Coordinates of C-alpha atoms in Angstrom, one line a residue:
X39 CA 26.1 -60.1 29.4
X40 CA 28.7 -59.6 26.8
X41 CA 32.3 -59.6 27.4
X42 CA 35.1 -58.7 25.0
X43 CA 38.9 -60.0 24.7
X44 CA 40.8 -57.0 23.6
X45 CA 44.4 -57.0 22.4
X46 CA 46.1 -54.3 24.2
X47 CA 49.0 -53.7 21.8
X48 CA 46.3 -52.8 19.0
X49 CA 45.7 -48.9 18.8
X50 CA 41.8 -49.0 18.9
X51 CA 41.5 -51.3 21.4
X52 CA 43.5 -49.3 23.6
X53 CA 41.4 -46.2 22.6
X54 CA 38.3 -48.3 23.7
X55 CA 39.4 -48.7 27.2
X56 CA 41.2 -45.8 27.8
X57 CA 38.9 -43.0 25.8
X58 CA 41.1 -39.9 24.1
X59 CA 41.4 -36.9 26.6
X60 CA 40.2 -33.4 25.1
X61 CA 41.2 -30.5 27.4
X62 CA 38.8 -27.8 27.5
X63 CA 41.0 -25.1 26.0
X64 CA 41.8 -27.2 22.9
X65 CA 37.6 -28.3 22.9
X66 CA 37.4 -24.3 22.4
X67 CA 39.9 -24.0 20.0
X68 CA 38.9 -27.1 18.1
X69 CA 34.8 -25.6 18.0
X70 CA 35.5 -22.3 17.6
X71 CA 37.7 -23.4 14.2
X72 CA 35.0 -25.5 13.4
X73 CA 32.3 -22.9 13.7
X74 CA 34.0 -20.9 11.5
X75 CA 34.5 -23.1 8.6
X76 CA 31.3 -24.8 8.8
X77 CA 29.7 -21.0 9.3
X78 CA 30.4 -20.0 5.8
X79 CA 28.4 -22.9 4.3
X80 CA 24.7 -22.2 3.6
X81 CA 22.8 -26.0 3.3
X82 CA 20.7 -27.0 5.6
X83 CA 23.2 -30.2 5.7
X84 CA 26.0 -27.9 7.1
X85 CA 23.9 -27.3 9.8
X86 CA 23.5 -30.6 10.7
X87 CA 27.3 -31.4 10.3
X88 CA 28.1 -28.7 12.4
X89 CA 25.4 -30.1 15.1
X90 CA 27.1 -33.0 15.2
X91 CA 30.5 -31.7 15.1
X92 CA 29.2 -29.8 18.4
X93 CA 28.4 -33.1 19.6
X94 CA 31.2 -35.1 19.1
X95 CA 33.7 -32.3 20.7
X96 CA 30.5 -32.0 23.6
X97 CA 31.3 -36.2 24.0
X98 CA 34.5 -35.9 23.6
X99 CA 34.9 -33.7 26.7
X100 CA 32.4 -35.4 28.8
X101 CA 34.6 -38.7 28.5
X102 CA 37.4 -36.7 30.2
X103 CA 36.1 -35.3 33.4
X104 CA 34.2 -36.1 36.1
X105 CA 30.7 -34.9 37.4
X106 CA 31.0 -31.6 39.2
X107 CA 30.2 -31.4 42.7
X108 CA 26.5 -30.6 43.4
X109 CA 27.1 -26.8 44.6
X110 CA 29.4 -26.5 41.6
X111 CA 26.6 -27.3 39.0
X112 CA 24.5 -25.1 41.2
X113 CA 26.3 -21.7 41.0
X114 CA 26.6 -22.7 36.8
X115 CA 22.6 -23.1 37.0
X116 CA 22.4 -19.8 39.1
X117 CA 24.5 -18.2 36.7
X118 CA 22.8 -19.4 33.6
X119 CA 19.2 -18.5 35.5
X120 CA 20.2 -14.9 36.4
X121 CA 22.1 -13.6 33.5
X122 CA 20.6 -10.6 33.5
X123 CA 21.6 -9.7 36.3
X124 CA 24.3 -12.1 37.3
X125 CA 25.0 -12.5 40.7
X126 CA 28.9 -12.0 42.1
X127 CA 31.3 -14.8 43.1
X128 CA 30.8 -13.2 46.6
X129 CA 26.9 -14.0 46.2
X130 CA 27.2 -17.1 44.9
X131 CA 29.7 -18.4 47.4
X132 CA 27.4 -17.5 49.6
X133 CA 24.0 -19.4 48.3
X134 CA 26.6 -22.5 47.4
X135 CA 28.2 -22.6 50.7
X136 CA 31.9 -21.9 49.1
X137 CA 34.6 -19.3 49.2
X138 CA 34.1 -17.1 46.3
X139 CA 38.1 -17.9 45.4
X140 CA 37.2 -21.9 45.9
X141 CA 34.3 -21.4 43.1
X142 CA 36.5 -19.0 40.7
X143 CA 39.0 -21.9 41.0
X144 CA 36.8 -25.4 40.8
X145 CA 35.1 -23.8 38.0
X146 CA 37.8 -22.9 35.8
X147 CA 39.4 -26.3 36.8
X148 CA 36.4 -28.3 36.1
X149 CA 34.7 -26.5 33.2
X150 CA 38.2 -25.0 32.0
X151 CA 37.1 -21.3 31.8
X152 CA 36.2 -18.7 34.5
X153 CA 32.7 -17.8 35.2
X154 CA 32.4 -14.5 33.2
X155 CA 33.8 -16.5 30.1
X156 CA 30.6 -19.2 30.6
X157 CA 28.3 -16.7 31.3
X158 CA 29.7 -14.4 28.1
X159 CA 29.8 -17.8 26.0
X160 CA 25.9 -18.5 27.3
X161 CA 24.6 -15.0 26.5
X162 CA 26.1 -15.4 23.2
X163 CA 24.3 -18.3 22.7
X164 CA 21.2 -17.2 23.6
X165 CA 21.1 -13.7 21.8
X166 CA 21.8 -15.7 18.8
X167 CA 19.0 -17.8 19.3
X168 CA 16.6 -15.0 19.6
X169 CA 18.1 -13.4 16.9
X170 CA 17.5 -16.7 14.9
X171 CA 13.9 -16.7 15.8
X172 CA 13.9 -12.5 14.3
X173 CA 14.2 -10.7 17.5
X174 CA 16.3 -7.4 16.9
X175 CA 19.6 -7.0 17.8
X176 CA 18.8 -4.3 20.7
X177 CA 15.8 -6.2 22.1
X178 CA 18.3 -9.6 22.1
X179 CA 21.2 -7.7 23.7
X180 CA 19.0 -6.8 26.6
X181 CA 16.7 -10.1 27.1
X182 CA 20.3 -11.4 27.9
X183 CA 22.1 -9.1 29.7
X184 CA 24.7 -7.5 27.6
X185 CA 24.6 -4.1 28.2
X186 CA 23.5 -2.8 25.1
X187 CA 23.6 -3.7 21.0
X188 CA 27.4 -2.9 20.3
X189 CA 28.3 -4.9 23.7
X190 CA 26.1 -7.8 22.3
X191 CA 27.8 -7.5 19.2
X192 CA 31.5 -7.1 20.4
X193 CA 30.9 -10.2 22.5
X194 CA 29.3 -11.9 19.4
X195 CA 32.3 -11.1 17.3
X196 CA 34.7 -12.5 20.2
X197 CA 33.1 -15.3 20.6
X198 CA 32.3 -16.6 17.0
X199 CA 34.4 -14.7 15.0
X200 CA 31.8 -12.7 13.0
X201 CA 29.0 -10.3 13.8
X202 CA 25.6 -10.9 14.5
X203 CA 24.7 -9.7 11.2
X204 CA 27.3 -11.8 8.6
X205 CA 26.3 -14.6 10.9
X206 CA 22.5 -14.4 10.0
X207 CA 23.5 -13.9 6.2
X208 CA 25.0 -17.3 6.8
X209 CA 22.3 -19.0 8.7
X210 CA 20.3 -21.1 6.5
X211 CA 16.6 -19.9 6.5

């Protein structure tokens, strides 16, 4: 076993034992400029800057918070699993065993944004990956739920700032 003296008056140290808080709100703010500066760049080495740019902000707000309670990361698997055809707070109170207003309120305070921002953000995700792979936009928009093509794209443009289609100009192929 290892064990380290550390001088509490110097600035690292004091970073080492008590990590750097990132609230979720700025982790969004802080990604979403991120995506947008390293979304104009066209190497494949942008890409992988930006992956890990995901992954230090992902870290980063992982060090602050503590594991959700079991039901909680249950209705954000349920939601994730039927977005399609998501189910309401009312339903998934139910299957969790919460009051629909307890699991609108833990999940904003745990994950820092409501349900039908995570599920928006996720379906986002995922169109975009389909549309990486060459899906079209139509056939994305409903393998995910979005309502139709201009939804998908509205959401798309919300959520990262550009369009589907200036965002698969940038993507490195």
């Amino acid at each position: 076993m290892l064990f380290v003296q550390m001088d509490p008056d110097d600035r690292r140290a004091r970073a080492a034992i008590d990590p750097p808080r990132l609230d979720p709100a700025t982790a969004l703010q802080l990604g979403g400029h991120l995506v947008r500066a390293f979304g104009e760049l066209r190497s494949r080495r942008s890409r992988l800057v930006r992956d890990a740019a995901h992954m230090i902000l992902h870290t980063l707000n992982e060090m602050r918070r503590p594991r959700p309670p079991a039901w909680l990361d249950e209705a954000r698997e349920l939601l994730v699993a039927n977005m399609v055809r998501p189910p309401t707070l009312r339903e998934l109170g139910r299957v969790v065993g919460a009051h629909p207003v307890h699991l609108a309120q833990s999940f904003r305070a745990h994950w820092g944004i409501t349900t039908r921002h995570y599920l928006r953000a996720h379906r986002v995700f995922r169109a975009l990956e389909f549309i990486d792979r060459g899906v079209g936009l139509a056939e994305a928009a409903a393998a995910v739920g979005f309502a139709d093509q201009s939804h998908m794209t509205r959401a798309i443009r919300l959520e990262r700032g550009a369009p589907p289609g200036a965002l698969r100009r940038q993507s490195p192929t």
